[in-house]
Amino acid sequence: MKTIEELPKLMETVSKAFGSTKNREETKSVSSVFPSVSSSSCSEAVLQILTSDWGRQPRGLTELGEALKANAVYYPSTTLSGVLSWLVRKNKIKRWKTDKGYVYVLAGGRKENGKDTGES
């Protein structure tokens, strides 16, 4: 009987320990910031991300990984870094070093009829 009387206080303690539903709502809104991608390969997913408005700003490995995870596309960071290096070698994306590490953007150049004109 004593436990039932203490139930409201117990619920309050549990709610504080596990956080409120407001934190969960904030987490969901953060994932909506990332672009939506659906791809069968890591390289295609990265290119889709970098083609989006969000990807026009230089993005690091961690940010790209978070964007993939927000879309339920899971690749280890080692795979992602290898794919990014491969895309740089293929001139599909550009990379440069900043104070925070390497950042990536889609390579310049306008495409006409599926061919790169080389213009930036």
mmCIF file with all atom_site columns, C-alpha atoms in Angstrom:
data_model
loop_
_atom_site.group_PDB
_atom_site.id
_atom_site.type_symbol
_atom_site.label_atom_id
_atom_site.label_alt_id
_atom_site.label_comp_id
_atom_site.label_asym_id
_atom_site.label_entity_id
_atom_site.label_seq_id
_atom_site.pdbx_PDB_ins_code
_atom_site.Cartn_x
_atom_site.Cartn_y
_atom_site.Cartn_z
_atom_site.occupancy
_atom_site.B_iso_or_equiv
_atom_site.pdbx_formal_charge
_atom_site.auth_seq_id
_atom_site.auth_comp_id
_atom_site.auth_asym_id
_atom_site.auth_atom_id
_atom_site.pdbx_PDB_model_num
ATOM 1   C CA . MET A 1 1   ? 0.000  0.000  0.000   1.00 0.00 ? 1   MET A CA 1
ATOM 2   C CA . LYS A 1 2   ? 2.892  2.326  0.768   1.00 0.00 ? 2   LYS A CA 1
ATOM 3   C CA . THR A 1 3   ? 4.304  1.820  -2.753  1.00 0.00 ? 3   THR A CA 1
ATOM 4   C CA . ILE A 1 4   ? 1.042  2.937  -4.368  1.00 0.00 ? 4   ILE A CA 1
ATOM 5   C CA . GLU A 1 5   ? 1.077  6.134  -2.323  1.00 0.00 ? 5   GLU A CA 1
ATOM 6   C CA . GLU A 1 6   ? 4.653  6.849  -3.451  1.00 0.00 ? 6   GLU A CA 1
ATOM 7   C CA . LEU A 1 7   ? 3.883  6.159  -7.122  1.00 0.00 ? 7   LEU A CA 1
ATOM 8   C CA . PRO A 1 8   ? 3.548  9.835  -8.218  1.00 0.00 ? 8   PRO A CA 1
ATOM 9   C CA . LYS A 1 9   ? 6.932  10.680 -6.702  1.00 0.00 ? 9   LYS A CA 1
ATOM 10  C CA . LEU A 1 10  ? 8.452  7.556  -8.244  1.00 0.00 ? 10  LEU A CA 1
ATOM 11  C CA . MET A 1 11  ? 7.102  8.485  -11.695 1.00 0.00 ? 11  MET A CA 1
ATOM 12  C CA . GLU A 1 12  ? 8.567  11.969 -11.372 1.00 0.00 ? 12  GLU A CA 1
ATOM 13  C CA . THR A 1 13  ? 11.969 10.505 -10.500 1.00 0.00 ? 13  THR A CA 1
ATOM 14  C CA . VAL A 1 14  ? 11.836 8.082  -13.435 1.00 0.00 ? 14  VAL A CA 1
ATOM 15  C CA . SER A 1 15  ? 10.814 10.876 -15.821 1.00 0.00 ? 15  SER A CA 1
ATOM 16  C CA . LYS A 1 16  ? 13.762 12.996 -14.711 1.00 0.00 ? 16  LYS A CA 1
ATOM 17  C CA . ALA A 1 17  ? 16.156 10.078 -15.067 1.00 0.00 ? 17  ALA A CA 1
ATOM 18  C CA . PHE A 1 18  ? 15.105 9.170  -18.605 1.00 0.00 ? 18  PHE A CA 1
ATOM 19  C CA . GLY A 1 19  ? 14.314 12.626 -19.897 1.00 0.00 ? 19  GLY A CA 1
ATOM 20  C CA . SER A 1 20  ? 11.112 13.997 -21.274 1.00 0.00 ? 20  SER A CA 1
ATOM 21  C CA . THR A 1 21  ? 9.486  13.494 -24.659 1.00 0.00 ? 21  THR A CA 1
ATOM 22  C CA . LYS A 1 22  ? 10.604 16.995 -25.674 1.00 0.00 ? 22  LYS A CA 1
ATOM 23  C CA . ASN A 1 23  ? 14.176 15.712 -26.093 1.00 0.00 ? 23  ASN A CA 1
ATOM 24  C CA . ARG A 1 24  ? 12.933 12.998 -28.433 1.00 0.00 ? 24  ARG A CA 1
ATOM 25  C CA . GLU A 1 25  ? 11.066 15.552 -30.544 1.00 0.00 ? 25  GLU A CA 1
ATOM 26  C CA . GLU A 1 26  ? 14.214 17.678 -30.850 1.00 0.00 ? 26  GLU A CA 1
ATOM 27  C CA . THR A 1 27  ? 16.160 14.651 -32.050 1.00 0.00 ? 27  THR A CA 1
ATOM 28  C CA . LYS A 1 28  ? 13.604 13.976 -34.770 1.00 0.00 ? 28  LYS A CA 1
ATOM 29  C CA . SER A 1 29  ? 13.766 17.581 -36.000 1.00 0.00 ? 29  SER A CA 1
ATOM 30  C CA . VAL A 1 30  ? 17.564 17.380 -36.273 1.00 0.00 ? 30  VAL A CA 1
ATOM 31  C CA . SER A 1 31  ? 17.308 14.415 -38.644 1.00 0.00 ? 31  SER A CA 1
ATOM 32  C CA . SER A 1 32  ? 14.952 16.407 -40.881 1.00 0.00 ? 32  SER A CA 1
ATOM 33  C CA . VAL A 1 33  ? 17.818 18.861 -41.490 1.00 0.00 ? 33  VAL A CA 1
ATOM 34  C CA . PHE A 1 34  ? 19.697 16.232 -43.493 1.00 0.00 ? 34  PHE A CA 1
ATOM 35  C CA . PRO A 1 35  ? 18.771 15.566 -47.136 1.00 0.00 ? 35  PRO A CA 1
ATOM 36  C CA . SER A 1 36  ? 16.754 12.495 -48.008 1.00 0.00 ? 36  SER A CA 1
ATOM 37  C CA . VAL A 1 37  ? 18.677 9.786  -49.866 1.00 0.00 ? 37  VAL A CA 1
ATOM 38  C CA . SER A 1 38  ? 17.895 6.284  -50.991 1.00 0.00 ? 38  SER A CA 1
ATOM 39  C CA . SER A 1 39  ? 20.682 4.503  -52.750 1.00 0.00 ? 39  SER A CA 1
ATOM 40  C CA . SER A 1 40  ? 22.015 1.028  -53.315 1.00 0.00 ? 40  SER A CA 1
ATOM 41  C CA . SER A 1 41  ? 25.676 2.026  -52.993 1.00 0.00 ? 41  SER A CA 1
ATOM 42  C CA . CYS A 1 42  ? 27.725 4.218  -50.698 1.00 0.00 ? 42  CYS A CA 1
ATOM 43  C CA . SER A 1 43  ? 29.146 6.305  -53.552 1.00 0.00 ? 43  SER A CA 1
ATOM 44  C CA . GLU A 1 44  ? 25.676 7.021  -54.982 1.00 0.00 ? 44  GLU A CA 1
ATOM 45  C CA . ALA A 1 45  ? 24.394 8.006  -51.537 1.00 0.00 ? 45  ALA A CA 1
ATOM 46  C CA . VAL A 1 46  ? 27.332 10.390 -50.992 1.00 0.00 ? 46  VAL A CA 1
ATOM 47  C CA . LEU A 1 47  ? 26.787 11.979 -54.408 1.00 0.00 ? 47  LEU A CA 1
ATOM 48  C CA . GLN A 1 48  ? 23.061 12.407 -53.671 1.00 0.00 ? 48  GLN A CA 1
ATOM 49  C CA . ILE A 1 49  ? 23.896 14.110 -50.378 1.00 0.00 ? 49  ILE A CA 1
ATOM 50  C CA . LEU A 1 50  ? 26.461 16.441 -51.941 1.00 0.00 ? 50  LEU A CA 1
ATOM 51  C CA . THR A 1 51  ? 24.051 17.295 -54.782 1.00 0.00 ? 51  THR A CA 1
ATOM 52  C CA . SER A 1 52  ? 21.414 18.519 -52.300 1.00 0.00 ? 52  SER A CA 1
ATOM 53  C CA . ASP A 1 53  ? 21.165 22.052 -50.915 1.00 0.00 ? 53  ASP A CA 1
ATOM 54  C CA . TRP A 1 54  ? 22.599 20.775 -47.623 1.00 0.00 ? 54  TRP A CA 1
ATOM 55  C CA . GLY A 1 55  ? 25.601 19.305 -49.435 1.00 0.00 ? 55  GLY A CA 1
ATOM 56  C CA . ARG A 1 56  ? 26.531 22.519 -51.224 1.00 0.00 ? 56  ARG A CA 1
ATOM 57  C CA . GLN A 1 57  ? 28.364 23.641 -48.097 1.00 0.00 ? 57  GLN A CA 1
ATOM 58  C CA . PRO A 1 58  ? 31.687 21.847 -47.489 1.00 0.00 ? 58  PRO A CA 1
ATOM 59  C CA . ARG A 1 59  ? 30.991 18.823 -45.260 1.00 0.00 ? 59  ARG A CA 1
ATOM 60  C CA . GLY A 1 60  ? 33.332 16.622 -43.261 1.00 0.00 ? 60  GLY A CA 1
ATOM 61  C CA . LEU A 1 61  ? 33.415 12.854 -42.933 1.00 0.00 ? 61  LEU A CA 1
ATOM 62  C CA . THR A 1 62  ? 31.465 12.929 -39.658 1.00 0.00 ? 62  THR A CA 1
ATOM 63  C CA . GLU A 1 63  ? 28.717 15.143 -41.080 1.00 0.00 ? 63  GLU A CA 1
ATOM 64  C CA . LEU A 1 64  ? 28.351 12.941 -44.146 1.00 0.00 ? 64  LEU A CA 1
ATOM 65  C CA . GLY A 1 65  ? 28.186 9.858  -41.939 1.00 0.00 ? 65  GLY A CA 1
ATOM 66  C CA . GLU A 1 66  ? 25.474 11.463 -39.798 1.00 0.00 ? 66  GLU A CA 1
ATOM 67  C CA . ALA A 1 67  ? 23.474 12.361 -42.908 1.00 0.00 ? 67  ALA A CA 1
ATOM 68  C CA . LEU A 1 68  ? 23.656 8.755  -44.086 1.00 0.00 ? 68  LEU A CA 1
ATOM 69  C CA . LYS A 1 69  ? 22.607 7.439  -40.667 1.00 0.00 ? 69  LYS A CA 1
ATOM 70  C CA . ALA A 1 70  ? 19.675 9.881  -40.577 1.00 0.00 ? 70  ALA A CA 1
ATOM 71  C CA . ASN A 1 71  ? 18.480 8.158  -43.754 1.00 0.00 ? 71  ASN A CA 1
ATOM 72  C CA . ALA A 1 72  ? 19.007 4.653  -42.331 1.00 0.00 ? 72  ALA A CA 1
ATOM 73  C CA . VAL A 1 73  ? 21.944 4.086  -44.690 1.00 0.00 ? 73  VAL A CA 1
ATOM 74  C CA . TYR A 1 74  ? 24.679 2.558  -42.563 1.00 0.00 ? 74  TYR A CA 1
ATOM 75  C CA . TYR A 1 75  ? 28.312 2.375  -43.663 1.00 0.00 ? 75  TYR A CA 1
ATOM 76  C CA . PRO A 1 76  ? 31.331 2.276  -41.355 1.00 0.00 ? 76  PRO A CA 1
ATOM 77  C CA . SER A 1 77  ? 33.506 5.387  -41.369 1.00 0.00 ? 77  SER A CA 1
ATOM 78  C CA . THR A 1 78  ? 36.331 3.341  -42.915 1.00 0.00 ? 78  THR A CA 1
ATOM 79  C CA . THR A 1 79  ? 34.126 2.472  -45.888 1.00 0.00 ? 79  THR A CA 1
ATOM 80  C CA . LEU A 1 80  ? 32.903 6.054  -46.184 1.00 0.00 ? 80  LEU A CA 1
ATOM 81  C CA . SER A 1 81  ? 36.445 7.481  -46.122 1.00 0.00 ? 81  SER A CA 1
ATOM 82  C CA . GLY A 1 82  ? 37.532 5.015  -48.807 1.00 0.00 ? 82  GLY A CA 1
ATOM 83  C CA . VAL A 1 83  ? 34.565 5.938  -50.997 1.00 0.00 ? 83  VAL A CA 1
ATOM 84  C CA . LEU A 1 84  ? 35.299 9.645  -50.518 1.00 0.00 ? 84  LEU A CA 1
ATOM 85  C CA . SER A 1 85  ? 38.939 9.107  -51.560 1.00 0.00 ? 85  SER A CA 1
ATOM 86  C CA . TRP A 1 86  ? 37.793 7.130  -54.615 1.00 0.00 ? 86  TRP A CA 1
ATOM 87  C CA . LEU A 1 87  ? 35.333 9.883  -55.609 1.00 0.00 ? 87  LEU A CA 1
ATOM 88  C CA . VAL A 1 88  ? 38.127 12.475 -55.282 1.00 0.00 ? 88  VAL A CA 1
ATOM 89  C CA . ARG A 1 89  ? 40.388 10.400 -57.567 1.00 0.00 ? 89  ARG A CA 1
ATOM 90  C CA . LYS A 1 90  ? 37.530 10.113 -60.084 1.00 0.00 ? 90  LYS A CA 1
ATOM 91  C CA . ASN A 1 91  ? 37.110 13.935 -59.963 1.00 0.00 ? 91  ASN A CA 1
ATOM 92  C CA . LYS A 1 92  ? 33.479 13.610 -58.887 1.00 0.00 ? 92  LYS A CA 1
ATOM 93  C CA . ILE A 1 93  ? 34.059 15.503 -55.630 1.00 0.00 ? 93  ILE A CA 1
ATOM 94  C CA . LYS A 1 94  ? 36.688 17.921 -54.335 1.00 0.00 ? 94  LYS A CA 1
ATOM 95  C CA . ARG A 1 95  ? 38.499 17.734 -51.016 1.00 0.00 ? 95  ARG A CA 1
ATOM 96  C CA . TRP A 1 96  ? 40.624 20.183 -49.068 1.00 0.00 ? 96  TRP A CA 1
ATOM 97  C CA . LYS A 1 97  ? 42.004 20.404 -45.576 1.00 0.00 ? 97  LYS A CA 1
ATOM 98  C CA . THR A 1 98  ? 40.680 22.850 -42.990 1.00 0.00 ? 98  THR A CA 1
ATOM 99  C CA . ASP A 1 99  ? 41.437 23.378 -39.304 1.00 0.00 ? 99  ASP A CA 1
ATOM 100 C CA . LYS A 1 100 ? 38.798 20.762 -38.473 1.00 0.00 ? 100 LYS A CA 1
ATOM 101 C CA . GLY A 1 101 ? 39.964 18.199 -41.043 1.00 0.00 ? 101 GLY A CA 1
ATOM 102 C CA . TYR A 1 102 ? 39.111 17.415 -44.641 1.00 0.00 ? 102 TYR A CA 1
ATOM 103 C CA . VAL A 1 103 ? 35.886 18.702 -46.160 1.00 0.00 ? 103 VAL A CA 1
ATOM 104 C CA . TYR A 1 104 ? 34.148 17.589 -49.338 1.00 0.00 ? 104 TYR A CA 1
ATOM 105 C CA . VAL A 1 105 ? 31.943 19.215 -51.987 1.00 0.00 ? 105 VAL A CA 1
ATOM 106 C CA . LEU A 1 106 ? 30.655 18.143 -55.362 1.00 0.00 ? 106 LEU A CA 1
ATOM 107 C CA . ALA A 1 107 ? 33.217 18.868 -58.086 1.00 0.00 ? 107 ALA A CA 1
ATOM 108 C CA . GLY A 1 108 ? 32.478 21.973 -60.153 1.00 0.00 ? 108 GLY A CA 1
ATOM 109 C CA . GLY A 1 109 ? 31.539 21.853 -63.773 1.00 0.00 ? 109 GLY A CA 1
ATOM 110 C CA . ARG A 1 110 ? 28.241 22.096 -65.506 1.00 0.00 ? 110 ARG A CA 1
ATOM 111 C CA . LYS A 1 111 ? 26.853 18.965 -67.103 1.00 0.00 ? 111 LYS A CA 1
ATOM 112 C CA . GLU A 1 112 ? 25.204 19.031 -70.496 1.00 0.00 ? 112 GLU A CA 1
ATOM 113 C CA . ASN A 1 113 ? 23.765 15.893 -72.059 1.00 0.00 ? 113 ASN A CA 1
ATOM 114 C CA . GLY A 1 114 ? 25.442 13.808 -69.385 1.00 0.00 ? 114 GLY A CA 1
ATOM 115 C CA . LYS A 1 115 ? 28.947 15.115 -70.205 1.00 0.00 ? 115 LYS A CA 1
ATOM 116 C CA . ASP A 1 116 ? 31.015 17.448 -68.075 1.00 0.00 ? 116 ASP A CA 1
ATOM 117 C CA . THR A 1 117 ? 31.811 20.708 -69.897 1.00 0.00 ? 117 THR A CA 1
ATOM 118 C CA . GLY A 1 118 ? 34.686 21.475 -67.539 1.00 0.00 ? 118 GLY A CA 1
ATOM 119 C CA . GLU A 1 119 ? 33.310 24.900 -66.683 1.00 0.00 ? 119 GLU A CA 1
ATOM 120 C CA . SER A 1 120 ? 33.309 25.872 -63.026 1.00 0.00 ? 120 SER A CA 1
#
